[in-house]
Amino acid sequence: MAADHDQVAEDFLNQIRVGHLPFGITTKEVAVFFERYGKIEKLFIKRRISRDSSVFLTHPYVFIVFEKSDSVDQVMTARPFFIDDCELFVRRCLPRTKKYPYEAFITVEKILLHTVSERDDEILPDEKSIFDYLTLTGGKIKYSERLDNKTVLVQFDDYDPVDICCLSRPHFINNQLVEIEKCSDEDQVRLQIEFQKKSQSISTAELSSTQITPEMDCQATYTVSPVPTLSIDDQITQIRLTHSDITNNLERQHEQLVDSLSSEWEQTAKERIRLQRLTLDYKQEQERLAKENRKWQKLFSDSLLEKPQVQNEGETKLQEACRTTTIATEKYNELIKNTR
């Protein structure tokens, strides 16, 4: 949902969003990894699906605010990044506005350039001027097409030049104000332009077919509307097209959200199974160690009980040995005495 007040683009020039992080990564590890590109003012890791949810994200993401916007440019130039076999998804943070409420949540490589004024005589600058202007974003243009005099489609080789265009509004090409926005559905744009062309041709035909003869009353002449109007069928078609556009956008956003949540739930289920297996292994190991501990405790207790008995047996044998030695000594002395 868009905010009540438009966010300012200048507040986001030094911010990035880093996704697909390893599950157990810490804030300190992320800071150490990215502080090589500049001083970090703020860093926040999101680990749960929502604030009140107990379900953890398999791959958390982080928002980083640098001290300078140049650090963001260095980070985007240094892509790709890898941490523990995970390829990080890094992009610039964009503001949310009433005019473009979902722009900050979609990542595309295509943009639409169109005139701000609705006057028929105002057209976009030539392709060379547009190309020269867009090269300032640092991106490479793969494809461009003029859909009509007021709309040009441009595709880059990366998504970052598109975000740069969104952060660099307003745009002036040859001193002409030009609106640039993300293109998430090229087919829908082409269909809408085709409908506009058809509507204009119908209006032109109706206007040219209107004949004003000298015999017509001057007052009746004034009743002819100077503004061409669409027929009922064309108006219905236009309403259906607008409704279809809104419905398709909502369905596409819903599908993207469902796919994202399904993927997160699948990863969460796999992680839960892995943790359950580890828990079972740890429990079995704990039971084994407890059993072995009881065994050694019993042996120790038995040894303490057997010690006095062993000592008594030793003393008895020692006394018997002493008596035997004494008797043998006496017999020896007696034998020596008799031999004399």
mmCIF file of C-alpha atoms in Angstrom, residues 279-293:
data_model
loop_
_atom_site.group_PDB
_atom_site.id
_atom_site.type_symbol
_atom_site.label_atom_id
_atom_site.label_comp_id
_atom_site.label_asym_id
_atom_site.label_seq_id
_atom_site.Cartn_x
_atom_site.Cartn_y
_atom_site.Cartn_z
ATOM 1 C CA THR A 279 17.348 -32.984 16.387
ATOM 2 C CA LEU A 280 16.757 -36.748 16.135
ATOM 3 C CA ASP A 281 20.474 -37.399 15.615
ATOM 4 C CA TYR A 282 21.363 -35.208 18.578
ATOM 5 C CA LYS A 283 18.760 -36.982 20.732
ATOM 6 C CA GLN A 284 20.159 -40.418 19.845
ATOM 7 C CA GLU A 285 23.691 -39.235 20.547
ATOM 8 C CA GLN A 286 22.569 -37.781 23.862
ATOM 9 C CA GLU A 287 20.938 -41.102 24.846
ATOM 10 C CA ARG A 288 24.111 -42.993 23.903
ATOM 11 C CA LEU A 289 26.290 -40.664 25.956
ATOM 12 C CA ALA A 290 23.901 -40.877 28.912
ATOM 13 C CA LYS A 291 23.973 -44.694 28.777
ATOM 14 C CA GLU A 292 27.760 -44.726 28.594
ATOM 15 C CA ASN A 293 27.913 -42.260 31.462
#
